[in-house]
Coordinates of C-alpha atoms and ligand atoms in Angstrom, one line a residue:
M27 CA -110.4 44.5 39.9
N28 CA -107.6 46.3 41.8
I29 CA -105.7 44.0 44.0
L30 CA -103.2 44.4 46.8
I31 CA -101.2 41.4 48.0
L32 CA -99.4 41.8 51.4
G33 CA -96.0 39.9 51.9
S34 CA -92.6 39.7 50.5
G35 CA -91.8 35.7 50.0
G36 CA -92.0 33.2 47.4
R37 CA -95.5 32.5 48.6
E38 CA -96.6 36.1 47.7
H39 CA -94.7 35.8 44.3
S40 CA -96.8 32.9 43.4
L41 CA -99.8 34.5 44.5
A42 CA -99.0 37.7 42.4
W43 CA -98.2 35.4 39.2
A44 CA -101.4 33.5 39.6
T45 CA -103.2 36.7 40.0
L46 CA -102.0 38.3 36.9
Q47 CA -103.0 35.1 34.8
N48 CA -106.6 36.2 35.4
P49 CA -107.8 38.8 33.1
K50 CA -110.1 40.2 36.0
C51 CA -107.0 41.7 37.5
D52 CA -106.9 45.2 36.4
K53 CA -104.2 46.5 38.7
L54 CA -101.8 44.6 41.2
I55 CA -99.8 46.2 44.0
V56 CA -97.7 44.0 46.3
A57 CA -96.3 45.3 49.7
P58 CA -93.7 45.2 50.3
G59 CA -92.8 42.8 47.5
N60 CA -89.2 41.5 46.5
A61 CA -87.1 41.7 43.3
G62 CA -89.0 39.1 41.6
I63 CA -92.4 40.4 42.2
A64 CA -91.1 44.0 41.2
Q65 CA -90.8 42.5 37.6
I66 CA -94.3 41.7 37.3
A67 CA -96.2 44.2 39.8
E68 CA -96.0 47.6 41.4
C69 CA -94.4 47.1 44.8
A70 CA -95.2 49.6 47.6
R71 CA -93.4 50.3 50.9
L72 CA -96.1 49.7 53.7
N73 CA -96.1 48.5 57.3
I74 CA -98.3 45.4 56.5
E75 CA -98.8 44.6 60.3
D76 CA -100.6 48.1 60.9
P77 CA -104.1 47.6 60.3
G78 CA -104.8 51.6 59.9
A79 CA -101.8 52.0 57.4
V80 CA -103.1 48.9 55.3
T81 CA -106.7 50.1 55.3
E82 CA -105.7 53.8 54.5
F83 CA -103.3 52.6 51.7
A84 CA -106.1 50.3 50.2
G85 CA -108.6 53.1 50.4
E86 CA -106.2 55.4 48.5
N87 CA -105.5 53.1 45.8
A88 CA -109.2 51.9 45.3
I89 CA -108.5 48.4 46.1
D90 CA -111.2 46.0 45.8
L91 CA -109.6 42.8 47.2
V92 CA -106.7 42.6 49.5
I93 CA -104.9 39.1 49.9
I94 CA -103.0 38.7 53.1
G95 CA -100.0 36.2 52.7
P96 CA -98.2 35.8 56.1
E97 CA -99.6 35.2 59.6
A98 CA -98.5 38.2 61.4
P99 CA -100.6 40.9 59.8
L100 CA -103.7 38.3 60.3
A101 CA -102.9 38.0 64.1
A102 CA -102.4 41.9 64.3
G103 CA -106.2 42.2 63.0
V104 CA -105.4 43.8 59.4
A105 CA -108.3 41.7 58.0
D106 CA -110.7 42.9 60.7
R107 CA -109.9 46.4 59.9
L108 CA -110.2 46.1 56.1
R109 CA -113.7 44.4 56.5
E110 CA -115.0 47.1 58.9
S111 CA -114.2 49.5 56.1
G112 CA -116.1 47.6 53.6
I113 CA -113.0 46.3 51.7
L114 CA -113.0 42.6 50.7
V115 CA -110.2 40.6 52.1
F116 CA -108.9 37.1 51.9
G117 CA -107.7 36.2 55.3
P118 CA -109.2 35.5 58.8
S119 CA -110.1 37.8 61.5
A120 CA -107.5 38.2 64.5
A121 CA -109.9 35.9 66.5
A122 CA -110.0 33.3 63.8
A123 CA -106.3 33.5 63.3
Q124 CA -105.7 32.1 67.0
L125 CA -106.1 28.8 65.1
E126 CA -102.3 29.5 64.3
S127 CA -101.5 32.0 66.9
S128 CA -102.5 30.0 69.9
K129 CA -101.7 26.3 70.0
K130 CA -103.7 26.0 73.2
F131 CA -106.8 27.7 71.7
T132 CA -106.6 25.3 68.6
K133 CA -106.3 22.2 71.0
E134 CA -109.5 23.4 73.0
I135 CA -111.5 24.1 69.8
C136 CA -110.5 20.5 68.2
D137 CA -111.4 18.8 71.5
A138 CA -114.7 20.6 71.6
A139 CA -115.2 19.6 67.9
D140 CA -114.1 16.0 68.6
A141 CA -111.4 16.3 65.8
P142 CA -108.8 13.5 66.0
Q143 CA -105.4 15.0 67.4
A144 CA -102.8 14.1 69.7
S145 CA -103.7 14.4 73.5
W146 CA -102.2 17.3 75.2
V147 CA -101.6 19.2 78.5
A148 CA -100.9 23.1 78.8
F149 CA -98.4 24.4 81.2
N150 CA -97.5 28.0 82.4
G151 CA -94.3 27.1 84.4
P152 CA -91.5 24.6 84.0
S153 CA -91.7 22.3 87.0
G154 CA -95.1 21.0 86.2
A155 CA -93.8 20.5 82.6
H156 CA -90.6 18.5 83.7
H157 CA -92.9 16.2 85.9
Y158 CA -95.1 15.5 83.1
I159 CA -92.3 14.8 80.7
E160 CA -90.9 12.3 83.3
A161 CA -94.3 10.6 83.8
V162 CA -95.0 10.3 80.0
G163 CA -91.5 9.9 78.8
A164 CA -90.2 10.4 75.2
P165 CA -90.8 10.7 72.3
I166 CA -92.8 13.7 73.0
V167 CA -93.7 17.2 71.5
V168 CA -93.1 20.6 73.2
K169 CA -94.8 23.6 71.6
A170 CA -94.7 27.2 72.4
D171 CA -98.2 28.4 72.6
G172 CA -97.8 31.6 70.4
L173 CA -96.3 32.4 67.1
A174 CA -92.6 31.7 67.0
A175 CA -91.6 32.2 63.3
G176 CA -91.8 28.3 62.7
K177 CA -89.3 27.6 65.5
G178 CA -91.6 27.0 68.4
V179 CA -92.2 23.3 68.0
V180 CA -89.7 20.6 69.3
V181 CA -90.2 16.9 68.5
A182 CA -88.1 15.5 71.3
M183 CA -86.7 11.9 71.1
D184 CA -85.6 11.9 74.4
E185 CA -86.6 13.4 77.9
E186 CA -83.4 15.8 78.2
T187 CA -84.2 17.3 74.8
A188 CA -87.9 17.9 75.9
K189 CA -87.0 19.3 79.2
A190 CA -84.3 21.6 77.5
A191 CA -87.2 23.0 75.1
V192 CA -89.4 23.5 78.0
D193 CA -86.5 25.6 79.8
E194 CA -85.7 27.5 76.4
M195 CA -89.5 28.4 76.0
F196 CA -90.0 29.6 79.5
G197 CA -86.6 31.3 79.5
G198 CA -87.8 33.7 77.1
A199 CA -86.6 32.4 73.9
F200 CA -89.7 33.2 71.9
G201 CA -90.8 36.1 74.2
E202 CA -94.5 36.3 74.9
A203 CA -95.0 33.2 72.6
G204 CA -93.4 31.1 75.2
A205 CA -95.2 32.4 78.2
E206 CA -97.3 29.2 78.0
I207 CA -96.6 25.8 76.5
V208 CA -98.3 22.8 75.3
I209 CA -96.9 19.3 75.6
E210 CA -98.7 16.6 73.4
D211 CA -98.3 12.9 72.5
F212 CA -95.7 12.2 69.6
M213 CA -97.6 10.7 66.6
Q214 CA -96.5 8.2 64.2
G215 CA -97.2 8.3 60.5
E216 CA -96.7 10.4 57.4
E217 CA -97.1 14.2 57.3
A218 CA -98.9 16.0 54.6
S219 CA -100.6 19.4 54.2
F220 CA -104.1 19.9 53.1
F221 CA -105.4 23.3 51.8
V222 CA -109.1 24.0 52.2
L223 CA -110.8 27.6 51.4
V224 CA -113.3 28.5 54.0
D225 CA -115.9 31.4 53.7
G226 CA -117.4 31.2 56.9
E227 CA -119.7 28.4 56.0
T228 CA -118.6 26.4 52.8
C229 CA -115.4 24.5 53.0
L230 CA -113.7 23.9 49.7
P231 CA -110.4 21.8 49.3
I232 CA -107.9 23.2 46.8
G233 CA -104.9 20.8 47.0
T234 CA -102.6 18.8 49.0
A235 CA -98.7 18.9 49.3
Q236 CA -95.8 17.6 51.2
D237 CA -93.0 19.8 52.5
H238 CA -89.4 19.0 53.4
K239 CA -88.7 20.9 56.7
R240 CA -85.1 19.9 57.3
I241 CA -82.0 21.6 55.7
G242 CA -80.2 18.4 54.7
E243 CA -80.8 15.5 52.3
G244 CA -82.4 12.5 53.8
D245 CA -84.4 14.9 56.2
T246 CA -81.4 15.6 58.3
G247 CA -80.2 18.6 60.2
P248 CA -82.1 21.6 61.8
N249 CA -85.6 22.6 60.9
T250 CA -86.2 25.2 58.2
G251 CA -89.4 27.1 57.0
G252 CA -89.2 24.4 54.2
M253 CA -86.7 23.4 51.6
G254 CA -89.1 22.1 48.9
A255 CA -92.5 20.9 48.5
Y256 CA -94.6 19.0 45.9
S257 CA -98.4 18.6 44.8
P258 CA -100.5 16.4 45.1
A259 CA -99.2 14.4 48.2
P260 CA -99.8 10.6 47.4
V261 CA -100.5 9.8 50.9
M262 CA -103.7 12.2 50.7
T263 CA -105.9 9.6 48.8
D264 CA -109.4 10.5 48.1
E265 CA -110.5 8.6 51.2
V266 CA -107.9 10.3 53.6
T267 CA -108.8 13.6 52.1
Q268 CA -112.5 13.0 52.6
K269 CA -111.9 11.8 56.2
A270 CA -109.8 14.9 57.0
L271 CA -112.5 17.1 55.6
E272 CA -115.5 15.4 57.4
E273 CA -113.8 14.4 60.7
I274 CA -111.4 17.2 61.3
V275 CA -111.9 20.6 59.1
R276 CA -115.8 20.7 59.1
P277 CA -116.2 20.1 62.8
T278 CA -113.6 22.6 63.6
M279 CA -115.1 25.2 61.5
A280 CA -118.5 24.5 62.8
E281 CA -117.1 25.0 66.2
M282 CA -115.4 28.1 65.3
A283 CA -118.7 29.6 63.8
R284 CA -120.8 28.4 66.9
R285 CA -118.2 30.4 69.2
G286 CA -118.8 33.5 67.0
M287 CA -115.5 33.6 65.2
P288 CA -116.3 32.2 61.5
Y289 CA -113.3 31.6 59.6
Q290 CA -112.7 33.2 56.3
G291 CA -109.5 32.5 54.1
V292 CA -107.3 29.5 53.5
L293 CA -107.0 26.8 56.3
Y294 CA -103.5 25.1 56.1
V295 CA -104.2 21.7 57.8
G296 CA -101.0 19.9 58.9
L297 CA -101.9 16.1 59.1
M298 CA -100.4 13.0 60.4
I299 CA -101.5 9.9 58.7
E300 CA -101.2 6.5 59.9
N301 CA -102.9 3.6 58.5
G302 CA -105.3 5.7 56.4
Q303 CA -106.4 7.7 59.4
P304 CA -105.6 11.4 59.7
R305 CA -105.1 13.4 62.7
L306 CA -104.4 16.9 63.3
V307 CA -101.0 18.1 63.6
E308 CA -101.6 21.9 63.5
Y309 CA -103.5 24.6 61.7
N310 CA -102.0 27.6 60.0
V311 CA -104.2 30.3 58.9
R312 CA -102.4 31.1 55.6
F313 CA -100.9 29.3 52.6
G314 CA -97.6 27.4 53.4
D315 CA -94.5 28.7 52.0
P316 CA -93.3 26.9 49.7
E317 CA -96.6 24.7 49.5
C318 CA -98.2 27.8 48.1
Q319 CA -95.9 28.0 45.0
V320 CA -96.9 24.4 43.9
L321 CA -100.5 25.0 44.5
M322 CA -100.5 28.3 42.5
L323 CA -98.6 26.7 39.6
R324 CA -101.3 23.9 39.3
L325 CA -104.3 26.4 40.0
G326 CA -103.0 29.1 37.6
A327 CA -105.8 31.9 36.8
Q328 CA -108.6 30.2 38.8
A329 CA -106.7 31.0 42.1
L330 CA -107.9 34.6 41.9
D331 CA -111.6 33.5 41.2
L332 CA -111.5 31.2 44.2
M333 CA -109.9 33.6 46.6
H334 CA -112.3 36.3 45.5
A335 CA -115.3 33.9 46.0
C336 CA -113.8 33.2 49.3
A337 CA -113.6 36.7 50.4
D338 CA -117.0 37.4 49.3
G339 CA -118.7 34.5 50.9
R340 CA -119.7 32.8 47.6
L341 CA -117.7 29.5 47.8
A342 CA -121.0 27.5 47.6
E343 CA -121.0 28.4 44.0
A344 CA -117.4 27.9 43.2
Q345 CA -115.6 25.0 41.8
V346 CA -112.0 23.9 41.5
T347 CA -111.0 22.7 37.9
W348 CA -108.4 20.0 38.7
A349 CA -105.7 19.2 36.2
E350 CA -104.1 15.6 36.3
D351 CA -100.7 17.3 36.9
H352 CA -98.0 17.6 39.5
A353 CA -95.9 20.4 40.5
M354 CA -92.6 20.6 42.7
T355 CA -90.6 23.5 44.0
V356 CA -86.9 23.5 45.1
V357 CA -85.7 26.1 47.7
L358 CA -82.4 27.7 47.0
A359 CA -81.3 29.0 50.5
A360 CA -78.2 31.1 51.5
E361 CA -75.3 29.1 52.8
G362 CA -75.6 28.7 56.5
Y363 CA -79.4 29.0 56.6
P364 CA -81.2 28.3 58.9
G365 CA -78.2 29.8 61.0
D366 CA -76.2 32.8 60.1
Y367 CA -75.8 33.5 56.5
A368 CA -74.5 36.5 54.3
K369 CA -76.6 38.8 52.4
G370 CA -76.0 40.8 49.2
T371 CA -74.4 38.0 47.2
E372 CA -75.1 38.4 43.6
I373 CA -77.4 35.9 41.6
R374 CA -76.9 35.6 37.9
G375 CA -78.4 33.6 35.2
L376 CA -82.0 34.5 36.2
D377 CA -82.9 36.4 32.9
A378 CA -82.2 33.4 30.7
L379 CA -84.6 31.0 32.6
P380 CA -87.9 29.9 31.0
E381 CA -91.0 31.2 32.7
D382 CA -94.4 30.0 31.5
S383 CA -97.1 27.9 33.0
F384 CA -94.6 25.0 33.4
H385 CA -91.8 26.7 34.9
M386 CA -91.4 29.7 37.3
M387 CA -88.6 30.9 39.4
F388 CA -90.4 32.5 42.3
H389 CA -88.2 34.9 44.4
A390 CA -88.3 34.8 48.1
G391 CA -85.5 36.8 49.9
T392 CA -84.0 39.0 46.9
K393 CA -83.7 42.6 46.3
A394 CA -82.8 44.5 43.1
E395 CA -79.7 46.9 43.3
G396 CA -77.8 48.6 40.5
G397 CA -79.3 46.4 37.9
K398 CA -78.6 43.3 39.8
V399 CA -80.3 40.7 41.8
L400 CA -79.1 40.0 45.3
A401 CA -79.7 37.6 48.0
N402 CA -81.7 39.3 50.9
G403 CA -82.8 36.5 53.2
G404 CA -82.3 32.9 54.1
R405 CA -84.7 31.3 51.7
V406 CA -83.8 33.1 48.4
L407 CA -85.4 31.4 45.3
N408 CA -88.0 28.7 44.6
A409 CA -87.3 26.7 41.3
T410 CA -90.9 25.7 40.5
A411 CA -92.2 23.4 37.8
R412 CA -95.2 21.6 36.5
G413 CA -95.5 18.3 34.7
A414 CA -97.8 15.6 33.7
T415 CA -95.9 13.3 36.3
L416 CA -94.1 14.2 39.4
Q417 CA -90.7 13.0 37.6
E418 CA -91.3 15.3 34.9
A419 CA -92.0 18.3 37.4
R420 CA -88.9 17.4 39.2
D421 CA -86.8 17.2 36.1
R422 CA -87.9 20.5 35.1
A423 CA -87.6 22.2 38.6
Y424 CA -83.9 20.9 38.9
R425 CA -83.1 22.1 35.3
L426 CA -84.0 25.6 36.7
V427 CA -81.8 25.1 39.8
D428 CA -78.9 24.2 37.6
A429 CA -79.1 27.1 35.4
V430 CA -78.9 29.6 38.3
D431 CA -75.4 30.8 38.9
W432 CA -75.2 31.5 42.4
P433 CA -72.3 30.0 44.2
E434 CA -73.4 31.1 47.6
G435 CA -76.5 29.1 47.3
V436 CA -77.4 25.9 48.6
H437 CA -80.4 23.3 47.9
R438 CA -81.4 19.7 48.6
R439 CA -81.3 17.3 45.7
D440 CA -83.7 15.0 47.1
I441 CA -87.0 16.9 47.0
G442 CA -89.8 14.4 46.4
W443 CA -87.9 11.5 47.6
R444 CA -90.9 10.0 49.5
A445 CA -93.3 10.1 46.5
L446 CA -90.6 9.0 44.0
G447 CA -88.7 6.5 46.1
Ligands
LIG4 N1 -93.8 25.3 54.8 C1 -94.3 25.3 56.2 C2 -94.9 26.6 56.6 O1 -95.4 27.4 55.7 O2 -95.4 26.8 57.8

């Protein structure tokens, strides 16, 4: 099978790595890729948000399956165009991708599906939103309706912060994404991520994880795309997982199908769990980054079979083989991230690292130049490891971190604190 993966982050490096573990992969191209991906697969220059360009490229390269990593190509309709051309694709249609690209759409679908979530109101101007905040009080959550690169959600602990977020969103900070906003109740509890493959009909859970969104240890400082993750998430007991599947995921997917927008791809279910009861925080229509890295290390070669079955509508026949293992990834970021940071600093020591089914240094924002690996983004490397226990996975992941020679890099030392105490 010839496979094309779209994307350039640590998520896509881990997808490429897992794909290559499977002998069914004859050829792998990643567009655009990064320095780490280039060491294991062919990388191609391609505008991955252009449905016509991607479809033409897939046709020219006799691609059998396209795996779409990030949300932007999905929202742009890349999966739709590929399907129209008869090419198998792992990723939802633009209509179904509204589960991530419109918060209001998701809230309405979930209300119709009776899926437990925070109560909410949508606004298309600041004055109504301000009055609502004054009436309800803080803490309260303000969300830009559209895609805002992970920055469009403000959990405000006081009214002033909530009103400032409203003004920022309507002031154009997120462009069109902030033309409408959703304000919802603050939910107490513990957050976890649940990943489910859906082929339009069948829902197949493939794992759970917990992310660390803040830049600083002890979950302090500004939000990031994620500074580390581990899988499985202890709070996702069998009972909570079953409740999330039966009360949230299946009803939402049935409602999507009923509305003529069957969902096909991975559904990233962001949950808040309080007293054993899960409620939906958000859906994303892709794997999380860095959650994907820990899932791929745990799933290995079967990840390709599962994604293929999902794209092909065969999930009812598919099975996940669970190992009693744990995985952790620690993100190495450029100093200054998520604010301003330098690009082009050299990273040394990568060649000497172990890379096997227990250890992988996945690359995110890197590029190769003159035989060197240079930092080329905010989140740069993902030290990822697997073990029989979370402690073993953690020890291995931090040994990878400590073996990297990159003075301009920063990372958190407390990934996994919630699970490990
Ligand atoms: N790690 C959070 C996300 O991928 O959205």
